[in-house]
Short mmCIF file of C-alpha atoms in Angstrom, two decimals:
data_model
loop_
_atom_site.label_atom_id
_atom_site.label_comp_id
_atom_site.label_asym_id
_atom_site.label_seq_id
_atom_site.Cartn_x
_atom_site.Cartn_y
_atom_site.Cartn_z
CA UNK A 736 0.00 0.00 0.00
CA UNK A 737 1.05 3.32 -1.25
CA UNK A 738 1.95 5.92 1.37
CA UNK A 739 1.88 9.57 0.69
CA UNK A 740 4.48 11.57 2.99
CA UNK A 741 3.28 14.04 5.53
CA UNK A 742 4.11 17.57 5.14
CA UNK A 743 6.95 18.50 6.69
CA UNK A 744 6.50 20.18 10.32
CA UNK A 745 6.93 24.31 9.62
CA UNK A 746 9.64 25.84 11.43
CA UNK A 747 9.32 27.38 14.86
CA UNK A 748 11.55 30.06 14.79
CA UNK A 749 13.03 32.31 11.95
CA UNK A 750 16.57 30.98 12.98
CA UNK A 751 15.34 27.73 12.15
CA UNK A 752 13.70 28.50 8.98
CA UNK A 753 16.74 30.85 7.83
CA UNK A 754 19.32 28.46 8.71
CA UNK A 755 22.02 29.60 12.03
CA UNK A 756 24.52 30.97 9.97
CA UNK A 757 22.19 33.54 7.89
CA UNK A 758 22.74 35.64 10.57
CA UNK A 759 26.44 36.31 11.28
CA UNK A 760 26.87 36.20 7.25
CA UNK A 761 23.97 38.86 6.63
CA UNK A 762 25.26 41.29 9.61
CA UNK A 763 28.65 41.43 8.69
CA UNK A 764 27.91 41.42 4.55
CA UNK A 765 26.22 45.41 5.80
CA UNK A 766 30.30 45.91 6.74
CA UNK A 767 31.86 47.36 3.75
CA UNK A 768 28.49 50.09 3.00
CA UNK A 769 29.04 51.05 6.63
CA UNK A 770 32.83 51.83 6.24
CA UNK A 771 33.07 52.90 2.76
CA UNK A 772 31.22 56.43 2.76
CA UNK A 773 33.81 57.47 6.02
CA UNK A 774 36.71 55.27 4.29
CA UNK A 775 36.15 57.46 1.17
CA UNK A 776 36.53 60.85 2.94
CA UNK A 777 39.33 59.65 4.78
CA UNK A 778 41.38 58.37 2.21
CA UNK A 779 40.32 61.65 -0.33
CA UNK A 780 41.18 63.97 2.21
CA UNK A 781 44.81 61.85 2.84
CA UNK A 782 45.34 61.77 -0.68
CA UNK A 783 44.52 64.64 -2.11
CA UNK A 784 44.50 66.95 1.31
CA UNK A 785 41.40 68.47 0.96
CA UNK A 786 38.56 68.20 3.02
CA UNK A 787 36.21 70.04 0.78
CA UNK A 788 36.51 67.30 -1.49
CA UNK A 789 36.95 64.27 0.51
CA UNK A 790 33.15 66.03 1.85
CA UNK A 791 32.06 66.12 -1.98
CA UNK A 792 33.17 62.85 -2.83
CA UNK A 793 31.72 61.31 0.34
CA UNK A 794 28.19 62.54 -0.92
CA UNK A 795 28.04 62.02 -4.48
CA UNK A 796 28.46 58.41 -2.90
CA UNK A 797 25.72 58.97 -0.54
CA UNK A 798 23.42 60.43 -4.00
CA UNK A 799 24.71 57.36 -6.34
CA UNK A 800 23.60 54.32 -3.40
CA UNK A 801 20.21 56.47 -3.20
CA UNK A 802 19.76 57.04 -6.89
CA UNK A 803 20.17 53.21 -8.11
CA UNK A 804 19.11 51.62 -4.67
CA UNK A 805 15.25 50.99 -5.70
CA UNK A 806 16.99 49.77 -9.06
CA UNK A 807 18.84 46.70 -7.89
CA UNK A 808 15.85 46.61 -5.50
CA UNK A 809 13.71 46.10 -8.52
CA UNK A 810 16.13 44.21 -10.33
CA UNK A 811 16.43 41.52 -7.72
CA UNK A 812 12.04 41.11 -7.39
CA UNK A 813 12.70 40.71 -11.15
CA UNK A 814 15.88 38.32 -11.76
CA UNK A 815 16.50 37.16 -7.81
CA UNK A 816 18.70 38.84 -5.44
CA UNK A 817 21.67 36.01 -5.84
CA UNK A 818 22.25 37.74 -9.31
CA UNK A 819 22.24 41.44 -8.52
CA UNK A 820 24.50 40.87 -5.17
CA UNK A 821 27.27 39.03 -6.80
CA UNK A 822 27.24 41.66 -10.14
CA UNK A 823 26.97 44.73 -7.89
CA UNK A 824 29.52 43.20 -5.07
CA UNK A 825 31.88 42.06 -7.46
CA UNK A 826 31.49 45.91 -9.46
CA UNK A 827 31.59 47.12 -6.31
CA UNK A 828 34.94 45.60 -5.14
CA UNK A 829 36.92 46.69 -8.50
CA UNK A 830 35.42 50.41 -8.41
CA UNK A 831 36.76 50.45 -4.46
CA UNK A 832 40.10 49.34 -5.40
CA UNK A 833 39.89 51.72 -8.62
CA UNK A 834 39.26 54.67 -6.31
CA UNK A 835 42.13 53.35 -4.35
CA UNK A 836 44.69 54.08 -6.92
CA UNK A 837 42.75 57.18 -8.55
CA UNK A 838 42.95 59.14 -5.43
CA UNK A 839 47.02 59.32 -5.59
CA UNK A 840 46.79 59.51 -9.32
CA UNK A 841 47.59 62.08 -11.55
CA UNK A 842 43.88 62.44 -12.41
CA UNK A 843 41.35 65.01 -12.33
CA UNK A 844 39.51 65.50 -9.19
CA UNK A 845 36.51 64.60 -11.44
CA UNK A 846 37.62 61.07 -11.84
CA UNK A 847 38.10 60.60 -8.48
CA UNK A 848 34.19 62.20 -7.65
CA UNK A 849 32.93 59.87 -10.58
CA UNK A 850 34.46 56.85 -9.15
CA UNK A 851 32.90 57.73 -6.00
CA UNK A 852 29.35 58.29 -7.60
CA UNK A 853 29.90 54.56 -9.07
CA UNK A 854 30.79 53.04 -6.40
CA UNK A 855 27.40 54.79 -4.55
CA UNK A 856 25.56 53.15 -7.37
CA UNK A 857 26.78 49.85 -7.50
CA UNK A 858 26.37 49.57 -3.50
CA UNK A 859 24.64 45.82 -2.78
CA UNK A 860 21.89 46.51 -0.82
CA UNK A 861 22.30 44.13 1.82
CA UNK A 862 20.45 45.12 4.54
CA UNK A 863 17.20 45.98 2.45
CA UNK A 864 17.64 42.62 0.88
CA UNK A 865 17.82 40.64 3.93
CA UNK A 866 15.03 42.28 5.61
CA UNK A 867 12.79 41.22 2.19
CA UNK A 868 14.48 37.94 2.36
CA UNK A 869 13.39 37.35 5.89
CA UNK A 870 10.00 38.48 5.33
CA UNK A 871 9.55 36.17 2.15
CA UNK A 872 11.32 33.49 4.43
CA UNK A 873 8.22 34.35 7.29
CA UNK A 874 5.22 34.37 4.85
CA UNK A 875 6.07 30.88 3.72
CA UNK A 876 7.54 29.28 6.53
CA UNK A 877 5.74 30.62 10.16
CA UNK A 878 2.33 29.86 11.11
CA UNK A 879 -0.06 32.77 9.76
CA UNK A 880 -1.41 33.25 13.87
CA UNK A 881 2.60 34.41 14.60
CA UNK A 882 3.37 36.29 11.32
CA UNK A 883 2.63 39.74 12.54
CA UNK A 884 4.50 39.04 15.54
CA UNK A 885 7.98 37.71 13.88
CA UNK A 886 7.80 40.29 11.59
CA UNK A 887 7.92 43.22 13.96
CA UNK A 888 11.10 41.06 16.08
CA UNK A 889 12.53 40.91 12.81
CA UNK A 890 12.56 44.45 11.47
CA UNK A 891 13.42 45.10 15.60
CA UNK A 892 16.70 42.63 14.86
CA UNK A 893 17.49 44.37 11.60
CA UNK A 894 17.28 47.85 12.70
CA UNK A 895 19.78 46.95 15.83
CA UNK A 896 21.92 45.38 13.15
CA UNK A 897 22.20 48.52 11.08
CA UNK A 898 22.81 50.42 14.70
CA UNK A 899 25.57 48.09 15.67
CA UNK A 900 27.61 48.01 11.95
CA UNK A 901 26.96 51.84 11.72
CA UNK A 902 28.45 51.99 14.94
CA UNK A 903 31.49 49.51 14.83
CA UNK A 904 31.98 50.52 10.38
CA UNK A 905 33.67 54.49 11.11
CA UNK A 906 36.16 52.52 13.95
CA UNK A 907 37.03 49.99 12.21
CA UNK A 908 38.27 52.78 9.12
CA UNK A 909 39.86 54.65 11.57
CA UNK A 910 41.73 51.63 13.16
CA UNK A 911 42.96 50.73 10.01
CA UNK A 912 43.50 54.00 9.04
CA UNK A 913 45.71 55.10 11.80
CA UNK A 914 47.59 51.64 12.45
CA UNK A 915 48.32 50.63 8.53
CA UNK A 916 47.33 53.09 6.03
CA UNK A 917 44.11 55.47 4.80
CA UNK A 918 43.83 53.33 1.61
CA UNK A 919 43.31 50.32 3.64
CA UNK A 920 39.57 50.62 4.82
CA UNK A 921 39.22 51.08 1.32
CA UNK A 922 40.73 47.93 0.33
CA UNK A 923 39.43 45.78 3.74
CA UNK A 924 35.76 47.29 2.35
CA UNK A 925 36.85 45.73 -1.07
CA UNK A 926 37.80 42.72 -0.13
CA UNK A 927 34.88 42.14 2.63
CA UNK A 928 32.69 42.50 0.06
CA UNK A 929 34.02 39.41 -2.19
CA UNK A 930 33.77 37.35 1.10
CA UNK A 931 30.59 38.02 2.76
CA UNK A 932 28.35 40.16 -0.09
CA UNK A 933 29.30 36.60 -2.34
CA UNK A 934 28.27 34.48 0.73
CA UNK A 935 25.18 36.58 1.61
CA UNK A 936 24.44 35.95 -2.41
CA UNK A 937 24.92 32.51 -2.15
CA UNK A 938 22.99 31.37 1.12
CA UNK A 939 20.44 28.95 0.62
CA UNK A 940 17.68 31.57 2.25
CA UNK A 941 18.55 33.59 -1.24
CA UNK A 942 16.41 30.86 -2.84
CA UNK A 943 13.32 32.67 -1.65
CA UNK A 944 13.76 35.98 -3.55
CA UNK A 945 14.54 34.25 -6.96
CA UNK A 946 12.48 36.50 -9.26
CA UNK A 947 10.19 35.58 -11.18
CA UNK A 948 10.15 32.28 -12.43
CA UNK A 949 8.17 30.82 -15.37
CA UNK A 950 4.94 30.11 -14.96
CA UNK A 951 4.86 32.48 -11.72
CA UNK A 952 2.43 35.02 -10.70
CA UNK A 953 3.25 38.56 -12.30
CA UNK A 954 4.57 40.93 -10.22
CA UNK A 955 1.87 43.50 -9.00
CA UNK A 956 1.75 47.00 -11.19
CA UNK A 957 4.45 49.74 -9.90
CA UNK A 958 1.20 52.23 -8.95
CA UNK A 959 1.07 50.02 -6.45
CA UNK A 960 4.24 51.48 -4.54
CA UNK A 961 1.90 54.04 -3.60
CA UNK A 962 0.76 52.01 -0.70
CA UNK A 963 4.52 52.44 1.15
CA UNK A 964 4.44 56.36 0.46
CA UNK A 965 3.69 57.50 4.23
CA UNK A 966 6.62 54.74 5.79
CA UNK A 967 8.49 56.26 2.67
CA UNK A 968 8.51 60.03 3.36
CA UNK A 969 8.79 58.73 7.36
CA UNK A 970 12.01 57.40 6.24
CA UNK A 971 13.49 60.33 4.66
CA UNK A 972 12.33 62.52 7.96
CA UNK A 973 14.98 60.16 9.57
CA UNK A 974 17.59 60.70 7.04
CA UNK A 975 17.19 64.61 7.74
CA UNK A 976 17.36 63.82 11.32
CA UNK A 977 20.64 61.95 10.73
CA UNK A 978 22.50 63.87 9.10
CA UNK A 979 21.00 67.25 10.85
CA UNK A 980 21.66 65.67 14.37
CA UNK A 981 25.42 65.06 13.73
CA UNK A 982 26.45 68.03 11.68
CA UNK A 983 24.93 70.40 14.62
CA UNK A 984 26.54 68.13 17.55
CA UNK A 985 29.94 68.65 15.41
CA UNK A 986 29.35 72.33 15.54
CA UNK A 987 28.21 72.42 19.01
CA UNK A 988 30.85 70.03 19.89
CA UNK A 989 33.64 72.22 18.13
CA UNK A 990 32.42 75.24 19.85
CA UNK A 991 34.07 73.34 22.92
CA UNK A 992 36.96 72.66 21.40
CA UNK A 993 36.38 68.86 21.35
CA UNK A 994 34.96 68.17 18.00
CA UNK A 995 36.77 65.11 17.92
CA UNK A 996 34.68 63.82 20.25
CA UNK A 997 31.15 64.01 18.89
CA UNK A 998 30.94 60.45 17.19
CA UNK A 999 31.07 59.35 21.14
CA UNK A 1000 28.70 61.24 22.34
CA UNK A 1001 26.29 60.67 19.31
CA UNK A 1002 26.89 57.40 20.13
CA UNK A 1003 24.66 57.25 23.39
CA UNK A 1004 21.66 58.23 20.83
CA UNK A 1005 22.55 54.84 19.08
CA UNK A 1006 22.59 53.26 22.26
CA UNK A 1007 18.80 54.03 23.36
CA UNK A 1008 17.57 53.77 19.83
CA UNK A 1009 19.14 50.12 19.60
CA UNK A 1010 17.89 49.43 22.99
CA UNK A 1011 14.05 50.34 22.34
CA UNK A 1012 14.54 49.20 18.40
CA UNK A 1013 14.83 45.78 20.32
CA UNK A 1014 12.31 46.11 22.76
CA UNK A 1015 9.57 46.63 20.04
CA UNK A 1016 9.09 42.93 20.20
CA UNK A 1017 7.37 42.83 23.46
CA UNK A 1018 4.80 45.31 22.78
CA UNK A 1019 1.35 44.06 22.65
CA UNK A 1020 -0.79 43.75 19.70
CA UNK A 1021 -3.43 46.12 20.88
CA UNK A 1022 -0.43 48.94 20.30
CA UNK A 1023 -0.87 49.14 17.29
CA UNK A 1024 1.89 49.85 14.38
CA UNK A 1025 0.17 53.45 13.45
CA UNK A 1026 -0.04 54.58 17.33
CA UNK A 1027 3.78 53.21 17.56
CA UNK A 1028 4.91 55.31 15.26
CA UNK A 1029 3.07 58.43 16.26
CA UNK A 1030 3.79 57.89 20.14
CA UNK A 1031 7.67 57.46 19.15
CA UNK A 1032 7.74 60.60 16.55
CA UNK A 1033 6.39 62.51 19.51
CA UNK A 1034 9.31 61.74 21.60
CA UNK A 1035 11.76 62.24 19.20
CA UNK A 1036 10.18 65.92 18.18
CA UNK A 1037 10.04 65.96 22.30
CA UNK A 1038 14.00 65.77 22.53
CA UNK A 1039 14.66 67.60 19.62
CA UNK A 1040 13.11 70.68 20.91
CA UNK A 1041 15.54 71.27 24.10
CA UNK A 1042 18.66 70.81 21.59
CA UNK A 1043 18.82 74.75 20.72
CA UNK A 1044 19.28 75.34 24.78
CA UNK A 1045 21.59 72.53 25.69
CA UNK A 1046 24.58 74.13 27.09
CA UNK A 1047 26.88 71.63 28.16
CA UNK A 1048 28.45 67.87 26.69
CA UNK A 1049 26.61 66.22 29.93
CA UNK A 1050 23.42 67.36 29.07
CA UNK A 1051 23.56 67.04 25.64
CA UNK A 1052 24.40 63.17 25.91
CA UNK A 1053 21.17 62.86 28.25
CA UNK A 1054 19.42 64.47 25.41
CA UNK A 1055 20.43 62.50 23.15
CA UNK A 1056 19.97 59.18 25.04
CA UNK A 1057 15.91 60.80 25.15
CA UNK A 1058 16.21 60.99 21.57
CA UNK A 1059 17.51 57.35 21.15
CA UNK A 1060 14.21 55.95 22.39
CA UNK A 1061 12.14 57.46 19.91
CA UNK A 1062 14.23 56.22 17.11
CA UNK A 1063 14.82 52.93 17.10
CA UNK A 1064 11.48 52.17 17.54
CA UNK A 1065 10.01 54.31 14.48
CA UNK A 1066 12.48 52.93 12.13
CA UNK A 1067 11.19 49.23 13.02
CA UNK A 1068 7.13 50.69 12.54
CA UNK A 1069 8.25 52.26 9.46
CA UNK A 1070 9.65 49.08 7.84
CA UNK A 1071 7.28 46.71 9.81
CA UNK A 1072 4.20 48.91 8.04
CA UNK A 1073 6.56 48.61 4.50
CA UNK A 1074 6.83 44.78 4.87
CA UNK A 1075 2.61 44.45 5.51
CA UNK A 1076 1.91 46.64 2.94
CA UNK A 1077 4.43 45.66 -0.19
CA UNK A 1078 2.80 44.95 -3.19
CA UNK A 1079 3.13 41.74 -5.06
CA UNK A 1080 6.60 41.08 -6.27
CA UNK A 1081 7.91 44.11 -5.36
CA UNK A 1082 9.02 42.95 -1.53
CA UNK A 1083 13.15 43.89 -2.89
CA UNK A 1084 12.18 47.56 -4.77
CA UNK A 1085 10.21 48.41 -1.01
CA UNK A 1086 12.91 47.78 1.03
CA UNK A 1087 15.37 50.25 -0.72
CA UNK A 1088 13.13 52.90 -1.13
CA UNK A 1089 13.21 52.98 2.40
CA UNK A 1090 16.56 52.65 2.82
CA UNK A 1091 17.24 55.24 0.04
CA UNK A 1092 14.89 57.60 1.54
CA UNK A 1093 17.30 57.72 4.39
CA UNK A 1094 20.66 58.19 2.50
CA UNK A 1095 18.99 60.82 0.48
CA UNK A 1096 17.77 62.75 3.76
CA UNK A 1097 21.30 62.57 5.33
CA UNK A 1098 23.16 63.28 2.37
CA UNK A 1099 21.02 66.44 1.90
CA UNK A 1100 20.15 67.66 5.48
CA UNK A 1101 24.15 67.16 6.18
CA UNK A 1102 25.12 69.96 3.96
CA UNK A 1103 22.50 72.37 4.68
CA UNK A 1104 23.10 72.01 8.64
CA UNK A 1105 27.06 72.23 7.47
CA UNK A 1106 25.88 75.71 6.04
CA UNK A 1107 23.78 76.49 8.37
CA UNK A 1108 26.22 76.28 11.11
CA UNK A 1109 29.29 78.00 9.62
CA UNK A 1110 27.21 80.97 8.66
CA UNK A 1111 23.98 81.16 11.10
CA UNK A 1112 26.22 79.37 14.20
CA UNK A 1113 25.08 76.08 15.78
CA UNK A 1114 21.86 77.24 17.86
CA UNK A 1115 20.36 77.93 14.58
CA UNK A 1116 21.87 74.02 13.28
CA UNK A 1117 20.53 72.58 16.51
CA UNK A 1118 16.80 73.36 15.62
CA UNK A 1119 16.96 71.63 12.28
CA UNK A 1120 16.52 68.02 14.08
CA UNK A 1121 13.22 69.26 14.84
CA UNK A 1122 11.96 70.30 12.00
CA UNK A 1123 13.07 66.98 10.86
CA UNK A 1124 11.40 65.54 13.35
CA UNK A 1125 8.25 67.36 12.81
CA UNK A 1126 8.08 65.83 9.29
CA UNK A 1127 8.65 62.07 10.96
CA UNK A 1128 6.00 62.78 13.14
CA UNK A 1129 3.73 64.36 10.81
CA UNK A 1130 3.81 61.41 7.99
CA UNK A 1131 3.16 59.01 10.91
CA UNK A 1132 0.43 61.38 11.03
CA UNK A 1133 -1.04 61.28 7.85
CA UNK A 1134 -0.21 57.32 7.18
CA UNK A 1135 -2.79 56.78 10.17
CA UNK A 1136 -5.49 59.33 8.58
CA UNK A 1137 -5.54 57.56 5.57
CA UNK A 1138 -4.49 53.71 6.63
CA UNK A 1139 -7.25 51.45 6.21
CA UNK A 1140 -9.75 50.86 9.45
CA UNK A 1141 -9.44 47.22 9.20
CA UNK A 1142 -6.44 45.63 10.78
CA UNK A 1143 -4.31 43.79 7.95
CA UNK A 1144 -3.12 40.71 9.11
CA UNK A 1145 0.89 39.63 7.47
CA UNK A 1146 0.56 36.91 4.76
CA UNK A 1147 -2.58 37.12 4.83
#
């Protein structure tokens, strides 16, 4: 007698379902993007000993990574994200080395700025792809009652994970920069990528963004991407937060003759955010994602209001650790709401525009608060986190006005 096989149990957790070593692989794949944009100025300014341009070059990075970001998102829903990761990692990796050489060259300073725009642009987008490889992993491999829940603790994990790289990226360049050489973050980014962007490409897990395949569902129309406007625009409010919040500390900082100083102390901000980012796991299902993400906004436009009349590095580090709690958390509603609502198909493109909301923010809020503060002075710098701020709280704002009534279950 014939015996048909049972289906196989589902996984309990994510780990199991993603496999144990997803995790280390995927964390430190986000390495090289996190050291290459301070790599870059520091090996510009080395080279070519100017800080104006090491500044320029630095941002026409930042502009190229948000310009083609939703591209290689879109290119990976299409033709799988194993194929755009190892083409853009491998690009990546030569342009990094390229820049390497052009910076001591007897080339323009255009080359070296156009190399840097390139190497923006061919950036793999690792930690937008993991979080739509996760989700994909969750919508076919968790039971549909914990779905909601193990997608919030997983956009909690993934925004710590971009706290803790962001954090450890800028020492690691200036480990290697002071102990070996300034081209050698450039190089370690380089060759980081070939390791652990090719491994990240590889994984098994990458199986479950493979594009579309023949006889597949078509992806759902682009109009569609309408639906992740509000967590959008929310996400460029934090990019002009970012790079508001540490061009006015530097000024404020400098002002005290301790400019040096100011990636510690906006490091306690990263400390609460992480902490909280975390924490959004535990909160019950009753708090909803909308009310998260207005309740949070509201403490970070909170904070930012006492920055203009902060007066000393004590208080402005308690400030700051205020502020921390009402980021981490928004970020995680911001992609959690991204991840419910992504059309069809189109789980890769979703996840960069968010993440390319927030380059473009912080490339462009960290010039004007650069003018701003050499030419208005750094009380006048220190209120531009809150108008950022304002706009974070006021798309959380508007996303709840016009979200659907009915609660949308994940995978559903």
């Amino acid at each position: 007698m014939h015996m048909t096989p049972s289906a196989a149990p589902r996984p309990t957790s994510l780990i199991q379902a993603a496999g144990l070593s997803y995790f280390p692989i995927a964390l430190v794949a986000r390495l090289p993007f996190a050291m290459v944009v301070v790599g870059l100025l520091t090996l510009v300014v080395s080279a070519r000993d100017s800080l104006a341009l090491g500044g320029v070059t630095a941002a026409v990075t930042g502009l190229g990574t948000a310009m083609f970001g939703p591209l290689l998102g879109a290119a990976a829903d299409r033709f799988g994200q194993r194929r755009v990761l190892l083409c853009a990692g491998l690009a990546n990796s030569l342009l990094l080395v390229a820049i390497a050489w052009l910076a001591f060259a007897p080339v323009p300073d255009a080359a070296v700025l156009a190399a840097g725009f390139l190497i923006g642009a061919s950036t793999p987008q690792v930690a937008p792809f993991s979080r739509s490889r996760l989700v994909g992993i969750i919508a076919r491999a968790i039971d549909p009652a914990r779905r909601d829940a193990v997608v919030s603790g997983t956009m909690a994990y993934e925004s710590a994970a971009d706290e803790i790289v962001f954090v450890f990226g800028p020492v690691i360049v200036g480990v290697l920069a002071a102990t070996l050489d300034p081209v050698a973050p450039v190089l370690g980014a380089a060759a980081l990528a070939v390791v652990f962007v090719s491994a990240f490409a590889l994984h098994p897990s990458a199986r479950v963004e493979a594009g579309i395949r023949e006889g597949s569902p078509a992806p759902a129309p682009a109009r569609e991407l309408t639906r992740v406007a509000a967590p959008v625009v929310g996400a460029l409010g934090m990019g002009l937060f970012f790079g508001t919040m540490l061009t006015s500390l530097t000024s404020f900082m400098a002002d005290r003759g301790i400019a040096e100083q100011a990636g510690v102390v906006y490091g306690a901000m990263g400390l609460g955010s992480a902490a909280l980012a975390l924490g959004v796991a535990a909160f019950p299902a009753r708090f909803t994602l909308g009310a998260r993400w207005i309740v949070f906004a509201a403490i970070l436009v909170a904070g930012t209001l006492v920055l203009p009349f902060v007066s000393s590095v004590v208080a402005m580090t308690l400030t700051l650790l205020v502020i921390g709690v009402g980021i981490g958390p928004t970020l995680v509603t911001q992609y959690s709401l991204a991840a419910h609502r992504s059309p069809a198909g189109r789980s890769s493109t979703v996840m960069t525009m968010l993440g390319s909301g927030i380059v473009v923010g912080q490339s462009a809020s960290t010039a004007v608060a650069g003018i701003a503060a050499e030419y208005l002075g750094t009380d006048t710098a220190l209120t531009l986190p809150f108008l950022a701020a304002v706009v974070v709280l006021l798309a959380g704002i508007v996303d709840a006005a016009i979200a659907p009534r009915r609660q949308v279950r994940f995978g559903n």
